[in-house]
Amino acid sequence: MTVKKIVKYGTPSLREKSKEVHKISKKVQILVDDLYDTLYTLNGVGLAAPQVGENLRIFVIDVGTDPKTMNPITFINPKILKREGAVNSYEGCLSFPNAYTNVRRYKYVKVKALDIKGRPFILEADEGSLLARAIQHEFDHLDGILFIDHCRNRFEADKILTEKGLNPVDADYLLDEKELEEEILKNPPETDSSAKGE
Ligand code: NI
């Protein structure tokens, strides 16, 4: 069991595009075990390999809330097949300790990936579910995209980042999400504050 050190916001490698996994070697298996050890120790929902300093296209998610409902899912070389709808929610990230801000996400996502044995699977996450959001959040990490790039209110995000001693939002990375924003504004605002580190 190895709990890895989390790479914090401000470290350049978090902005890199991660590499495909060509072989699920022993090293990759150990990395995945370490991702889970780290995730559970830090009580997070998801963790991507770049967050422990390995720029490989791997992430793990467990949206189970206690040991009885544990549901670990390993994603290797994931591809997003479909995404629809829009939601907003308060989100955090283990690379941004204790900083949460309101972000835009798709409501529904369908993803394909390889599991730890190299078997392909397709997963559809329920609309608006924590799993749907977590998949988008972790997938982004593999492309150097961070949750604050999706923030709905840059000033709110800057305020919390500053309070937590982190760098402010980097305007160069802010995403243009006009369509998502319009869709969110059409629907009643959600006040989901179930955010945990991802
Ligand atoms: Ni994260």
mmCIF file of C-alpha atoms and ligand atoms in Angstrom:
data_model
loop_
_atom_site.group_PDB
_atom_site.id
_atom_site.type_symbol
_atom_site.label_atom_id
_atom_site.label_comp_id
_atom_site.label_asym_id
_atom_site.label_seq_id
_atom_site.Cartn_x
_atom_site.Cartn_y
_atom_site.Cartn_z
ATOM 1 C CA MET A 1 0.000 0.000 0.000
ATOM 2 C CA THR A 2 1.393 3.319 -1.050
ATOM 3 C CA VAL A 3 -0.301 6.607 -0.514
ATOM 4 C CA LYS A 4 1.196 8.930 -3.094
ATOM 5 C CA LYS A 5 1.883 12.602 -2.734
ATOM 6 C CA ILE A 6 -0.674 14.676 -4.622
ATOM 7 C CA VAL A 7 0.607 17.093 -7.257
ATOM 8 C CA LYS A 8 -0.786 20.489 -6.359
ATOM 9 C CA TYR A 9 -2.218 23.196 -8.604
ATOM 10 C CA GLY A 10 0.593 25.349 -9.942
ATOM 11 C CA THR A 11 2.758 22.360 -10.897
ATOM 12 C CA PRO A 12 3.316 22.426 -14.696
ATOM 13 C CA SER A 13 2.783 18.654 -15.156
ATOM 14 C CA LEU A 14 -0.901 19.050 -14.226
ATOM 15 C CA ARG A 15 -1.283 20.993 -17.486
ATOM 16 C CA GLU A 16 0.333 18.334 -19.684
ATOM 17 C CA LYS A 17 -1.475 15.963 -21.996
ATOM 18 C CA SER A 18 -1.002 12.445 -20.648
ATOM 19 C CA LYS A 19 0.161 9.500 -22.741
ATOM 20 C CA GLU A 20 -1.826 6.422 -23.743
ATOM 21 C CA VAL A 21 -1.071 3.204 -21.893
ATOM 22 C CA HIS A 22 0.359 0.655 -24.337
ATOM 23 C CA LYS A 23 0.646 -2.270 -21.994
ATOM 24 C CA ILE A 24 -0.970 -2.998 -18.670
ATOM 25 C CA SER A 25 2.304 -3.920 -17.059
ATOM 26 C CA LYS A 26 3.020 -4.706 -13.441
ATOM 27 C CA LYS A 27 4.057 -1.078 -13.071
ATOM 28 C CA VAL A 28 0.643 0.075 -14.300
ATOM 29 C CA GLN A 29 -1.106 -2.347 -11.936
ATOM 30 C CA ILE A 30 0.894 -0.993 -9.010
ATOM 31 C CA LEU A 31 0.109 2.563 -10.063
ATOM 32 C CA VAL A 32 -3.628 1.765 -10.099
ATOM 33 C CA ASP A 33 -3.396 0.171 -6.628
ATOM 34 C CA ASP A 34 -1.587 3.267 -5.394
ATOM 35 C CA LEU A 35 -4.267 5.513 -6.932
ATOM 36 C CA TYR A 36 -6.935 3.683 -4.924
ATOM 37 C CA ASP A 37 -4.850 3.733 -1.728
ATOM 38 C CA THR A 38 -4.381 7.462 -2.147
ATOM 39 C CA LEU A 39 -8.013 8.102 -3.104
ATOM 40 C CA TYR A 40 -9.429 6.241 -0.105
ATOM 41 C CA THR A 41 -6.932 7.725 2.325
ATOM 42 C CA LEU A 42 -7.832 11.229 1.208
ATOM 43 C CA ASN A 43 -11.555 10.424 1.107
ATOM 44 C CA GLY A 44 -11.904 11.535 -2.511
ATOM 45 C CA VAL A 45 -14.277 10.529 -5.277
ATOM 46 C CA GLY A 46 -11.796 10.224 -8.111
ATOM 47 C CA LEU A 47 -8.091 10.481 -8.829
ATOM 48 C CA ALA A 48 -6.170 10.677 -12.093
ATOM 49 C CA ALA A 49 -2.621 9.433 -12.639
ATOM 50 C CA PRO A 50 -1.212 12.920 -13.442
ATOM 51 C CA GLN A 51 -2.264 13.956 -9.918
ATOM 52 C CA VAL A 52 0.311 11.567 -8.492
ATOM 53 C CA GLY A 53 2.977 12.621 -10.986
ATOM 54 C CA GLU A 54 2.407 9.952 -13.670
ATOM 55 C CA ASN A 55 1.272 11.482 -16.951
ATOM 56 C CA LEU A 56 -0.548 8.369 -18.165
ATOM 57 C CA ARG A 57 -4.163 8.094 -19.345
ATOM 58 C CA ILE A 58 -5.512 6.380 -16.240
ATOM 59 C CA PHE A 59 -7.993 7.409 -13.601
ATOM 60 C CA VAL A 60 -9.981 5.739 -10.839
ATOM 61 C CA ILE A 61 -13.362 6.665 -9.411
ATOM 62 C CA ASP A 62 -15.372 5.460 -6.459
ATOM 63 C CA VAL A 63 -18.607 7.279 -5.726
ATOM 64 C CA GLY A 64 -19.487 4.823 -2.943
ATOM 65 C CA THR A 65 -20.053 6.741 0.257
ATOM 66 C CA ASP A 66 -19.067 4.047 2.761
ATOM 67 C CA PRO A 67 -17.269 0.687 2.754
ATOM 68 C CA LYS A 68 -20.549 -1.180 2.155
ATOM 69 C CA THR A 69 -21.242 0.624 -1.100
ATOM 70 C CA MET A 70 -17.713 0.699 -2.459
ATOM 71 C CA ASN A 71 -17.677 0.658 -6.229
ATOM 72 C CA PRO A 72 -14.175 1.192 -7.605
ATOM 73 C CA ILE A 73 -13.996 1.752 -11.354
ATOM 74 C CA THR A 74 -10.671 1.902 -13.182
ATOM 75 C CA PHE A 75 -10.470 3.707 -16.519
ATOM 76 C CA ILE A 76 -7.469 3.146 -18.786
ATOM 77 C CA ASN A 77 -7.209 5.009 -22.129
ATOM 78 C CA PRO A 78 -10.754 6.356 -21.761
ATOM 79 C CA LYS A 79 -12.695 7.920 -24.631
ATOM 80 C CA ILE A 80 -15.829 10.007 -24.250
ATOM 81 C CA LEU A 81 -18.406 8.612 -26.710
ATOM 82 C CA LYS A 82 -21.306 10.920 -25.959
ATOM 83 C CA ARG A 83 -22.150 13.848 -23.691
ATOM 84 C CA GLU A 84 -25.411 15.726 -23.377
ATOM 85 C CA GLY A 85 -27.327 18.219 -21.293
ATOM 86 C CA ALA A 86 -25.877 20.628 -18.781
ATOM 87 C CA VAL A 87 -25.639 20.949 -15.029
ATOM 88 C CA ASN A 88 -23.749 23.074 -12.577
ATOM 89 C CA SER A 89 -22.385 22.033 -9.247
ATOM 90 C CA TYR A 90 -19.818 22.859 -6.638
ATOM 91 C CA GLU A 91 -16.734 20.831 -7.330
ATOM 92 C CA GLY A 92 -13.355 20.351 -5.768
ATOM 93 C CA CYS A 93 -10.136 18.563 -6.621
ATOM 94 C CA LEU A 94 -7.494 16.852 -4.509
ATOM 95 C CA SER A 95 -4.890 19.024 -6.267
ATOM 96 C CA PHE A 96 -6.699 22.113 -4.869
ATOM 97 C CA PRO A 97 -7.043 21.412 -1.131
ATOM 98 C CA ASN A 98 -10.306 22.721 0.320
ATOM 99 C CA ALA A 99 -11.162 24.923 -2.669
ATOM 100 C CA TYR A 100 -14.613 24.460 -4.208
ATOM 101 C CA THR A 101 -16.274 26.443 -6.918
ATOM 102 C CA ASN A 102 -19.313 26.293 -9.165
ATOM 103 C CA VAL A 103 -18.563 24.666 -12.513
ATOM 104 C CA ARG A 104 -20.397 23.691 -15.686
ATOM 105 C CA ARG A 105 -20.638 20.062 -16.704
ATOM 106 C CA TYR A 106 -22.559 17.908 -19.120
ATOM 107 C CA LYS A 107 -25.453 16.113 -17.501
ATOM 108 C CA TYR A 108 -24.888 12.772 -19.147
ATOM 109 C CA VAL A 109 -21.775 11.042 -20.358
ATOM 110 C CA LYS A 110 -21.007 7.768 -22.079
ATOM 111 C CA VAL A 111 -17.434 6.564 -21.920
ATOM 112 C CA LYS A 112 -15.426 3.610 -23.084
ATOM 113 C CA ALA A 113 -12.178 2.471 -21.520
ATOM 114 C CA LEU A 114 -10.088 -0.545 -20.613
ATOM 115 C CA ASP A 115 -10.253 -2.094 -17.173
ATOM 116 C CA ILE A 116 -7.213 -3.251 -15.188
ATOM 117 C CA LYS A 117 -7.182 -6.531 -17.105
ATOM 118 C CA GLY A 118 -7.202 -4.719 -20.433
ATOM 119 C CA ARG A 119 -10.821 -5.606 -21.194
ATOM 120 C CA PRO A 120 -12.833 -2.887 -22.934
ATOM 121 C CA PHE A 121 -16.055 -1.675 -21.325
ATOM 122 C CA ILE A 122 -18.638 0.995 -21.995
ATOM 123 C CA LEU A 123 -20.219 2.917 -19.153
ATOM 124 C CA GLU A 124 -23.176 5.274 -19.224
ATOM 125 C CA ALA A 125 -23.458 7.488 -16.165
ATOM 126 C CA ASP A 126 -26.932 8.492 -15.009
ATOM 127 C CA GLU A 127 -27.974 12.031 -15.881
ATOM 128 C CA GLY A 128 -26.713 14.533 -13.364
ATOM 129 C CA SER A 129 -25.080 11.842 -11.232
ATOM 130 C CA LEU A 130 -21.921 12.301 -9.231
ATOM 131 C CA LEU A 131 -20.410 9.590 -11.420
ATOM 132 C CA ALA A 132 -21.180 11.580 -14.590
ATOM 133 C CA ARG A 133 -19.442 14.619 -13.151
ATOM 134 C CA ALA A 134 -16.520 12.668 -11.766
ATOM 135 C CA ILE A 135 -15.835 11.022 -15.136
ATOM 136 C CA GLN A 136 -15.692 14.423 -16.833
ATOM 137 C CA HIS A 137 -13.494 15.844 -14.084
ATOM 138 C CA GLU A 138 -10.992 12.965 -14.165
ATOM 139 C CA PHE A 139 -10.995 12.712 -17.936
ATOM 140 C CA ASP A 140 -10.053 16.384 -18.100
ATOM 141 C CA HIS A 141 -6.988 15.728 -15.933
ATOM 142 C CA LEU A 142 -5.608 13.505 -18.712
ATOM 143 C CA ASP A 143 -5.672 16.487 -21.076
ATOM 144 C CA GLY A 144 -4.281 19.008 -18.615
ATOM 145 C CA ILE A 145 -7.701 20.590 -18.050
ATOM 146 C CA LEU A 146 -8.639 21.516 -14.469
ATOM 147 C CA PHE A 147 -12.052 22.059 -12.866
ATOM 148 C CA ILE A 148 -11.478 25.773 -12.432
ATOM 149 C CA ASP A 149 -11.296 26.056 -16.248
ATOM 150 C CA HIS A 150 -15.049 25.278 -16.162
ATOM 151 C CA CYS A 151 -15.895 27.832 -13.461
ATOM 152 C CA ARG A 152 -19.111 29.803 -13.837
ATOM 153 C CA ASN A 153 -17.848 32.768 -11.873
ATOM 154 C CA ARG A 154 -14.199 33.588 -12.213
ATOM 155 C CA PHE A 155 -14.259 36.105 -9.378
ATOM 156 C CA GLU A 156 -15.791 33.621 -6.983
ATOM 157 C CA ALA A 157 -13.188 31.048 -8.032
ATOM 158 C CA ASP A 158 -10.311 33.525 -7.593
ATOM 159 C CA LYS A 159 -11.544 34.460 -4.146
ATOM 160 C CA ILE A 160 -11.563 30.879 -2.866
ATOM 161 C CA LEU A 161 -8.240 30.036 -4.528
ATOM 162 C CA THR A 162 -6.608 33.040 -2.914
ATOM 163 C CA GLU A 163 -8.111 32.160 0.451
ATOM 164 C CA LYS A 164 -6.613 28.693 0.189
ATOM 165 C CA GLY A 165 -3.195 30.031 -0.786
ATOM 166 C CA LEU A 166 -3.416 28.807 -4.373
ATOM 167 C CA ASN A 167 -2.694 30.578 -7.642
ATOM 168 C CA PRO A 168 -5.662 32.399 -9.193
ATOM 169 C CA VAL A 169 -7.568 31.201 -12.252
ATOM 170 C CA ASP A 170 -5.401 31.221 -15.355
ATOM 171 C CA ALA A 171 -7.383 33.119 -17.994
ATOM 172 C CA ASP A 172 -5.544 31.339 -20.814
ATOM 173 C CA TYR A 173 -7.208 28.087 -19.800
ATOM 174 C CA LEU A 174 -10.752 29.328 -19.184
ATOM 175 C CA LEU A 175 -13.140 27.392 -21.410
ATOM 176 C CA ASP A 176 -15.700 29.008 -23.648
ATOM 177 C CA GLU A 177 -18.880 27.191 -22.613
ATOM 178 C CA LYS A 178 -21.633 29.516 -23.829
ATOM 179 C CA GLU A 179 -23.920 26.651 -24.850
ATOM 180 C CA LEU A 180 -23.541 24.856 -21.544
ATOM 181 C CA GLU A 181 -24.143 28.120 -19.683
ATOM 182 C CA GLU A 182 -27.314 28.850 -21.688
ATOM 183 C CA GLU A 183 -28.569 25.347 -20.992
ATOM 184 C CA ILE A 184 -27.847 25.711 -17.278
ATOM 185 C CA LEU A 185 -29.704 29.026 -17.135
ATOM 186 C CA LYS A 186 -32.786 27.390 -18.691
ATOM 187 C CA ASN A 187 -33.033 24.955 -15.800
ATOM 188 C CA PRO A 188 -33.616 25.674 -12.133
ATOM 189 C CA PRO A 189 -30.287 26.125 -10.351
ATOM 190 C CA GLU A 190 -28.947 23.105 -8.532
ATOM 191 C CA THR A 191 -27.557 23.517 -5.097
ATOM 192 C CA ASP A 192 -25.686 20.268 -4.889
ATOM 193 C CA SER A 193 -22.935 20.673 -2.369
ATOM 194 C CA SER A 194 -21.903 17.018 -2.226
ATOM 195 C CA ALA A 195 -18.550 18.021 -3.667
ATOM 196 C CA LYS A 196 -15.576 16.022 -2.518
ATOM 197 C CA GLY A 197 -12.036 15.970 -3.813
ATOM 198 C CA GLU A 198 -11.513 14.595 -7.279
HETATM 199 NI NI NI B 1 -9.177 16.719 -9.793
#
